[in-house]
Amino acid sequence: MTRHVEDPRKRLLKRHPDNPILTAFDWPYFVTTVFNPGAVRLQTGETVLLCRVEECSGLSHLCAARSEDGVTNWQIDSQPTLAPDVENFPEEKWGIEDPRIVWVAELEKYAVTYTCYSPAGPGVSLALTTDFREFERIGHIMPPEDKDAALFPRRINGCWALVHRPVPSSGSAHIWISLSNDLHHWGKHKILLKAKRGPWWDANKIGLCTPLIETPEGWLMIYHGVRQTPAGCLYRLGLALLDLEDPSRCLLRGNKWIFGAERDYERTGDVDDVVFPCGYTLQDDKDTLNIYYGAADTSICIATGSISELLGWLKLNSNVQDADLE
Ligand code: BMA
């Protein structure tokens, strides 16, 4: 179908023509689906994706895929790169999912936050690595039900900070921020962004997508909203801007979603109508983002966007009251 009027969001995120860039058919061992990858660009310029891989059991592990240009010629590990370690970490009994990766200069390590899943429910775990071959597990840092977590890349006012999404036994699932002195013990829990109510695209349940993007104007946050409909859930993406020195303060919140399932590979799959980014890399111009996302819980895709355009759009399409509006 073709629209007669131009989309006022002007396609802020542009899909790569080669999407999906990775599917289960590319894997060197037999898997069901690959999706929701964390992403990072190494000093060498190489892109590493830590992909969520679902096995035929239904359980997931993480597997690294490496590429020089971040789009083609992926070298995929011949076996799981980070598999559940159930003996030492029983919270991983039902698998590990949806990693977010951040380079932490102070530690000279990458911090990988991921969902640990067990009969107790999904929680948040943290592991550190330098090379995506060996991992040092910090372990289970947020108990169930909690997911969609990323660490900030540096301490803020002396504390490590984590964005995450606990699910209460009743009511809406908001995005929270928590602080720590040592990465193990977390406190000062505070709601950062509330799920709205009623017909809003980001009503009832929201969650962080990629790690926060540091800009001179604040931390740019891409988050997902889960719209419940009689036909199922619609996962869509929106933007918010957090204060640089106090990221629990939301400065701007977009009043429309900017990206949703539209192409066949996003609309149809194991879970229809899902776009779910967990990672981004920055191109050499320091403005263009490669956003890596899972499509329909089945494959891996890229969309590109300009940080300055995203910020420009956010300024025109939000107001301060929206940041708090339920
Ligand atoms: C969320 C997460 C994601 C998944 C999405 C859609 O709750 O579990 O891993 O992509 O649901 O199924």
CSV table of C-alpha atoms and ligand atoms in Angstrom, one decimal:
chain,number,residue,atom,x,y,z
A,1,MET,CA,0.0,0.0,0.0
A,2,THR,CA,1.2,3.5,-0.8
A,3,ARG,CA,0.4,6.5,1.3
A,4,HIS,CA,-0.7,9.8,-0.4
A,5,VAL,CA,0.9,12.0,2.3
A,6,GLU,CA,4.5,12.0,3.4
A,7,ASP,CA,5.2,10.5,6.8
A,8,PRO,CA,6.0,13.5,9.0
A,9,ARG,CA,8.6,11.5,10.9
A,10,LYS,CA,10.5,11.5,7.6
A,11,ARG,CA,11.9,8.0,8.1
A,12,LEU,CA,14.3,8.8,10.9
A,13,LEU,CA,15.5,5.3,10.9
A,14,LYS,CA,16.3,3.8,7.5
A,15,ARG,CA,16.2,0.1,6.9
A,16,HIS,CA,19.2,-1.4,5.1
A,17,PRO,CA,18.2,-2.8,1.6
A,18,ASP,CA,19.9,-6.2,2.5
A,19,ASN,CA,17.7,-6.8,5.5
A,20,PRO,CA,17.5,-9.2,7.1
A,21,ILE,CA,21.3,-9.3,7.4
A,22,LEU,CA,21.5,-12.5,9.5
A,23,THR,CA,19.1,-15.4,9.8
A,24,ALA,CA,19.2,-19.0,11.3
A,25,PHE,CA,20.3,-20.2,7.8
A,26,ASP,CA,23.6,-18.3,8.2
A,27,TRP,CA,24.5,-20.2,11.4
A,28,PRO,CA,27.3,-22.8,11.4
A,29,TYR,CA,25.3,-25.0,13.7
A,30,PHE,CA,21.6,-25.9,13.7
A,31,VAL,CA,19.4,-23.2,15.4
A,32,THR,CA,15.8,-22.1,15.2
A,33,THR,CA,16.0,-18.3,15.1
A,34,VAL,CA,18.6,-15.5,15.7
A,35,PHE,CA,17.5,-12.1,16.9
A,36,ASN,CA,17.9,-9.2,19.4
A,37,PRO,CA,21.7,-8.7,19.1
A,38,GLY,CA,23.8,-6.5,21.3
A,39,ALA,CA,26.4,-4.6,19.2
A,40,VAL,CA,29.8,-3.0,19.6
A,41,ARG,CA,32.5,-1.7,17.4
A,42,LEU,CA,36.0,-2.7,18.5
A,43,GLN,CA,39.1,-0.3,18.3
A,44,THR,CA,40.0,-2.1,15.1
A,45,GLY,CA,36.7,-1.0,13.5
A,46,GLU,CA,35.3,-4.5,13.5
A,47,THR,CA,31.7,-4.9,14.5
A,48,VAL,CA,30.8,-7.6,17.0
A,49,LEU,CA,27.2,-8.7,17.4
A,50,LEU,CA,26.3,-10.8,20.4
A,51,CYS,CA,23.2,-12.5,19.0
A,52,ARG,CA,20.4,-14.2,20.8
A,53,VAL,CA,20.2,-17.6,19.4
A,54,GLU,CA,17.1,-19.8,20.1
A,55,GLU,CA,17.7,-23.5,20.0
A,56,CYS,CA,15.1,-26.1,19.1
A,57,SER,CA,14.6,-26.6,22.8
A,58,GLY,CA,13.2,-23.1,23.0
A,59,LEU,CA,16.0,-22.0,25.3
A,60,SER,CA,18.4,-19.2,24.1
A,61,HIS,CA,22.2,-18.7,24.3
A,62,LEU,CA,24.4,-15.9,22.9
A,63,CYS,CA,26.7,-16.2,19.9
A,64,ALA,CA,29.2,-13.7,18.5
A,65,ALA,CA,29.2,-12.7,14.8
A,66,ARG,CA,32.0,-10.5,13.5
A,67,SER,CA,32.1,-8.3,10.4
A,68,GLU,CA,34.5,-5.7,9.0
A,69,ASP,CA,31.8,-3.4,7.7
A,70,GLY,CA,29.0,-4.3,10.1
A,71,VAL,CA,26.7,-5.5,7.3
A,72,THR,CA,28.3,-8.3,5.3
A,73,ASN,CA,30.7,-11.3,5.6
A,74,TRP,CA,29.9,-12.2,9.1
A,75,GLN,CA,32.2,-14.7,10.8
A,76,ILE,CA,30.0,-16.5,13.2
A,77,ASP,CA,31.4,-18.5,16.2
A,78,SER,CA,31.1,-22.3,15.5
A,79,GLN,CA,29.5,-22.9,18.9
A,80,PRO,CA,27.7,-20.9,21.5
A,81,THR,CA,29.9,-18.0,22.7
A,82,LEU,CA,28.1,-17.4,26.0
A,83,ALA,CA,25.9,-20.3,27.1
A,84,PRO,CA,23.9,-20.7,30.3
A,85,ASP,CA,26.1,-21.8,33.2
A,86,VAL,CA,23.3,-23.5,35.2
A,87,GLU,CA,25.6,-25.1,37.8
A,88,ASN,CA,27.1,-21.8,39.0
A,89,PHE,CA,24.2,-19.5,38.0
A,90,PRO,CA,20.9,-21.3,38.4
A,91,GLU,CA,19.1,-18.2,37.3
A,92,GLU,CA,20.2,-19.1,33.8
A,93,LYS,CA,18.3,-22.4,33.8
A,94,TRP,CA,15.9,-21.5,31.1
A,95,GLY,CA,18.5,-19.6,29.0
A,96,ILE,CA,20.0,-16.2,28.4
A,97,GLU,CA,18.6,-13.5,26.1
A,98,ASP,CA,18.7,-10.0,24.7
A,99,PRO,CA,22.3,-8.7,25.6
A,100,ARG,CA,23.1,-5.0,25.8
A,101,ILE,CA,26.9,-4.1,25.5
A,102,VAL,CA,28.7,-1.0,26.8
A,103,TRP,CA,32.4,-0.2,26.7
A,104,VAL,CA,33.4,0.9,30.3
A,105,ALA,CA,36.6,2.8,30.0
A,106,GLU,CA,37.3,2.8,33.7
A,107,LEU,CA,37.3,-1.0,33.8
A,108,GLU,CA,38.8,-1.3,30.3
A,109,LYS,CA,36.1,-4.0,29.7
A,110,TYR,CA,32.8,-4.4,27.9
A,111,ALA,CA,29.8,-4.8,30.3
A,112,VAL,CA,27.2,-7.1,28.9
A,113,THR,CA,23.8,-7.0,30.6
A,114,TYR,CA,21.4,-9.8,29.6
A,115,THR,CA,18.2,-11.5,30.6
A,116,CYS,CA,18.7,-14.6,32.7
A,117,TYR,CA,15.7,-16.8,32.6
A,118,SER,CA,14.7,-19.5,35.1
A,119,PRO,CA,11.5,-20.9,36.7
A,120,ALA,CA,11.6,-17.8,39.0
A,121,GLY,CA,11.1,-15.6,35.9
A,122,PRO,CA,13.4,-13.3,33.8
A,123,GLY,CA,16.0,-11.3,35.7
A,124,VAL,CA,19.0,-9.2,34.8
A,125,SER,CA,22.6,-10.5,34.8
A,126,LEU,CA,25.9,-8.8,34.2
A,127,ALA,CA,29.1,-10.1,32.7
A,128,LEU,CA,32.4,-8.4,31.7
A,129,THR,CA,34.6,-9.2,28.8
A,130,THR,CA,37.5,-7.8,26.8
A,131,ASP,CA,37.3,-10.0,23.7
A,132,PHE,CA,33.8,-11.7,23.5
A,133,ARG,CA,35.6,-15.0,23.9
A,134,GLU,CA,36.2,-15.1,27.7
A,135,PHE,CA,33.5,-13.7,30.1
A,136,GLU,CA,33.7,-12.9,33.8
A,137,ARG,CA,30.2,-13.2,35.3
A,138,ILE,CA,29.3,-10.6,38.0
A,139,GLY,CA,26.0,-12.6,38.1
A,140,HIS,CA,22.4,-11.9,38.9
A,141,ILE,CA,22.0,-8.2,39.6
A,142,MET,CA,18.2,-7.6,39.4
A,143,PRO,CA,15.7,-10.3,40.6
A,144,PRO,CA,12.7,-11.3,38.6
A,145,GLU,CA,10.7,-10.0,37.0
A,146,ASP,CA,13.1,-7.6,35.3
A,147,LYS,CA,14.8,-7.2,31.9
A,148,ASP,CA,15.8,-4.6,29.2
A,149,ALA,CA,18.8,-3.4,31.2
A,150,ALA,CA,22.0,-1.5,30.2
A,151,LEU,CA,24.8,0.0,32.2
A,152,PHE,CA,25.8,3.6,31.7
A,153,PRO,CA,29.4,3.7,30.2
A,154,ARG,CA,30.8,5.7,33.1
A,155,ARG,CA,30.1,6.5,36.7
A,156,ILE,CA,27.7,9.5,37.2
A,157,ASN,CA,28.4,11.5,40.3
A,158,GLY,CA,30.6,8.6,41.6
A,159,CYS,CA,28.0,5.9,41.1
A,160,TRP,CA,27.4,3.2,38.4
A,161,ALA,CA,23.9,3.5,37.0
A,162,LEU,CA,21.7,0.9,35.4
A,163,VAL,CA,18.5,1.4,33.4
A,164,HIS,CA,16.2,-1.6,33.6
A,165,ARG,CA,12.5,-2.6,33.5
A,166,PRO,CA,11.0,-4.4,36.5
A,167,VAL,CA,7.5,-5.7,36.1
A,168,PRO,CA,5.2,-5.2,39.1
A,169,SER,CA,2.6,-7.8,40.1
A,170,SER,CA,-0.1,-5.2,39.1
A,171,GLY,CA,0.0,-2.0,37.2
A,172,SER,CA,2.2,-0.7,34.4
A,173,ALA,CA,5.8,-1.7,33.7
A,174,HIS,CA,7.9,1.5,33.8
A,175,ILE,CA,11.6,2.1,33.1
A,176,TRP,CA,13.7,2.4,36.2
A,177,ILE,CA,17.2,3.6,37.1
A,178,SER,CA,19.3,2.1,40.0
A,179,LEU,CA,22.7,3.0,41.4
A,180,SER,CA,25.7,1.1,42.7
A,181,ASN,CA,29.1,1.6,44.1
A,182,ASP,CA,30.5,-1.8,43.1
A,183,LEU,CA,28.3,-3.2,40.3
A,184,HIS,CA,27.1,-5.9,42.7
A,185,HIS,CA,24.9,-4.1,45.1
A,186,TRP,CA,22.2,-1.9,43.7
A,187,GLY,CA,19.9,0.7,45.3
A,188,LYS,CA,18.4,4.2,45.1
A,189,HIS,CA,15.8,2.6,42.7
A,190,LYS,CA,13.8,5.3,40.9
A,191,ILE,CA,11.3,5.4,38.1
A,192,LEU,CA,12.9,7.1,35.1
A,193,LEU,CA,10.2,6.9,32.5
A,194,LYS,CA,6.6,5.9,33.1
A,195,ALA,CA,4.5,3.9,30.7
A,196,LYS,CA,1.6,6.0,29.7
A,197,ARG,CA,-2.0,4.8,29.9
A,198,GLY,CA,-5.0,4.5,27.6
A,199,PRO,CA,-4.5,4.5,23.8
A,200,TRP,CA,-0.9,5.8,23.7
A,201,TRP,CA,1.6,3.7,21.7
A,202,ASP,CA,3.8,3.5,24.8
A,203,ALA,CA,1.0,2.6,27.3
A,204,ASN,CA,1.2,-0.1,30.0
A,205,LYS,CA,4.7,-1.5,29.2
A,206,ILE,CA,7.8,0.1,28.0
A,207,GLY,CA,11.5,-0.9,28.0
A,208,LEU,CA,15.0,0.3,27.1
A,209,CYS,CA,16.2,-0.8,23.6
A,210,THR,CA,19.9,-0.1,23.0
A,211,PRO,CA,22.3,1.3,25.6
A,212,LEU,CA,22.0,5.0,26.1
A,213,ILE,CA,23.6,7.2,23.5
A,214,GLU,CA,25.7,10.1,25.0
A,215,THR,CA,25.3,13.4,23.2
A,216,PRO,CA,26.3,17.0,24.3
A,217,GLU,CA,22.6,17.6,25.0
A,218,GLY,CA,21.9,14.6,27.1
A,219,TRP,CA,21.6,10.8,27.0
A,220,LEU,CA,19.5,9.8,24.0
A,221,MET,CA,17.3,6.9,24.8
A,222,ILE,CA,15.6,4.6,22.3
A,223,TYR,CA,12.8,2.7,24.1
A,224,HIS,CA,10.1,0.3,23.0
A,225,GLY,CA,6.4,0.5,23.7
A,226,VAL,CA,4.2,-2.6,23.7
A,227,ARG,CA,0.8,-1.8,22.5
A,228,GLN,CA,-1.7,-4.5,23.4
A,229,THR,CA,-4.3,-5.1,20.8
A,230,PRO,CA,-6.9,-7.9,20.4
A,231,ALA,CA,-4.7,-9.3,17.6
A,232,GLY,CA,-1.5,-9.4,19.8
A,233,CYS,CA,1.2,-6.9,20.8
A,234,LEU,CA,2.8,-4.3,18.6
A,235,TYR,CA,6.4,-3.4,19.5
A,236,ARG,CA,7.4,0.1,18.4
A,237,LEU,CA,10.2,2.5,19.1
A,238,GLY,CA,10.3,6.0,20.5
A,239,LEU,CA,12.8,8.5,21.9
A,240,ALA,CA,13.6,10.3,25.1
A,241,LEU,CA,16.4,12.5,26.3
A,242,LEU,CA,17.8,12.3,29.8
A,243,ASP,CA,19.9,14.8,31.7
A,244,LEU,CA,23.6,14.2,31.4
A,245,GLU,CA,24.5,14.6,35.0
A,246,ASP,CA,21.2,13.3,36.5
A,247,PRO,CA,19.9,10.7,34.1
A,248,SER,CA,16.9,10.1,36.3
A,249,ARG,CA,15.6,13.4,35.0
A,250,CYS,CA,13.9,13.0,31.7
A,251,LEU,CA,14.2,16.3,29.6
A,252,LEU,CA,12.2,15.3,26.6
A,253,ARG,CA,9.9,12.5,25.6
A,254,GLY,CA,8.7,12.1,22.0
A,255,ASN,CA,5.0,12.1,21.6
A,256,LYS,CA,4.9,9.6,18.7
A,257,TRP,CA,6.6,6.4,17.9
A,258,ILE,CA,9.3,6.6,15.2
A,259,PHE,CA,9.7,3.0,14.0
A,260,GLY,CA,7.5,0.0,13.9
A,261,ALA,CA,7.0,-3.3,12.1
A,262,GLU,CA,6.3,-2.6,8.5
A,263,ARG,CA,8.2,-5.0,6.2
A,264,ASP,CA,7.3,-8.6,5.8
A,265,TYR,CA,10.3,-9.8,7.8
A,266,GLU,CA,9.1,-7.6,10.7
A,267,ARG,CA,5.4,-8.3,10.4
A,268,THR,CA,5.7,-12.1,10.1
A,269,GLY,CA,7.8,-14.5,12.1
A,270,ASP,CA,7.8,-16.5,15.3
A,271,VAL,CA,6.4,-13.4,17.0
A,272,ASP,CA,4.7,-11.1,14.5
A,273,ASP,CA,5.0,-7.3,14.5
A,274,VAL,CA,8.1,-7.0,16.6
A,275,VAL,CA,11.1,-4.7,16.0
A,276,PHE,CA,13.5,-5.1,19.0
A,277,PRO,CA,16.9,-3.3,18.9
A,278,CYS,CA,19.4,-4.2,21.6
A,279,GLY,CA,22.6,-2.6,20.2
A,280,TYR,CA,24.0,0.2,18.1
A,281,THR,CA,27.4,1.2,16.7
A,282,LEU,CA,28.6,4.6,15.6
A,283,GLN,CA,29.9,5.2,12.1
A,284,ASP,CA,33.2,7.1,11.5
A,285,ASP,CA,31.3,10.4,11.1
A,286,LYS,CA,30.3,10.1,14.8
A,287,ASP,CA,26.8,10.9,13.9
A,288,THR,CA,25.4,7.9,12.0
A,289,LEU,CA,24.0,5.1,14.2
A,290,ASN,CA,23.8,1.5,12.9
A,291,ILE,CA,20.9,0.2,14.9
A,292,TYR,CA,20.8,-3.6,15.1
A,293,TYR,CA,17.4,-5.1,15.8
A,294,GLY,CA,15.6,-8.4,16.0
A,295,ALA,CA,12.7,-8.7,13.5
A,296,ALA,CA,9.7,-10.7,14.5
A,297,ASP,CA,11.9,-12.7,16.9
A,298,THR,CA,13.3,-14.5,13.9
A,299,SER,CA,16.1,-12.6,12.2
A,300,ILE,CA,18.6,-9.7,12.5
A,301,CYS,CA,18.3,-6.4,10.7
A,302,ILE,CA,20.0,-3.0,10.5
A,303,ALA,CA,18.5,0.5,10.3
A,304,THR,CA,20.6,3.7,10.2
A,305,GLY,CA,19.8,7.1,11.7
A,306,SER,CA,21.5,10.4,12.5
A,307,ILE,CA,21.9,11.4,16.1
A,308,SER,CA,21.5,15.1,15.2
A,309,GLU,CA,18.3,14.3,13.2
A,310,LEU,CA,16.9,12.2,16.0
A,311,LEU,CA,17.6,15.0,18.5
A,312,GLY,CA,16.1,17.6,16.1
A,313,TRP,CA,13.0,15.6,15.7
A,314,LEU,CA,12.7,15.0,19.5
A,315,LYS,CA,12.9,18.8,20.2
A,316,LEU,CA,10.0,19.4,17.7
A,317,ASN,CA,7.9,16.5,18.8
A,318,SER,CA,7.8,16.5,22.6
A,319,ASN,CA,7.2,18.8,25.4
A,320,VAL,CA,8.3,18.7,29.0
A,321,GLN,CA,4.8,17.7,30.3
A,322,ASP,CA,4.9,14.6,28.0
A,323,ALA,CA,7.9,13.3,30.0
A,324,ASP,CA,5.6,12.9,33.0
A,325,LEU,CA,2.3,12.3,31.3
A,326,GLU,CA,0.6,9.0,32.2
B,1,BMA,C1,10.1,-9.2,25.0
B,1,BMA,C2,11.4,-9.9,25.0
B,1,BMA,C3,12.1,-9.9,23.7
B,1,BMA,C4,11.1,-10.3,22.6
B,1,BMA,C5,9.8,-9.6,22.7
B,1,BMA,C6,8.8,-10.0,21.6
B,1,BMA,O1,9.4,-9.4,26.2
B,1,BMA,O2,11.3,-11.2,25.5
B,1,BMA,O3,13.1,-10.9,23.7
B,1,BMA,O4,11.8,-10.0,21.3
B,1,BMA,O5,9.3,-9.8,23.9
B,1,BMA,O6,8.5,-11.3,21.7
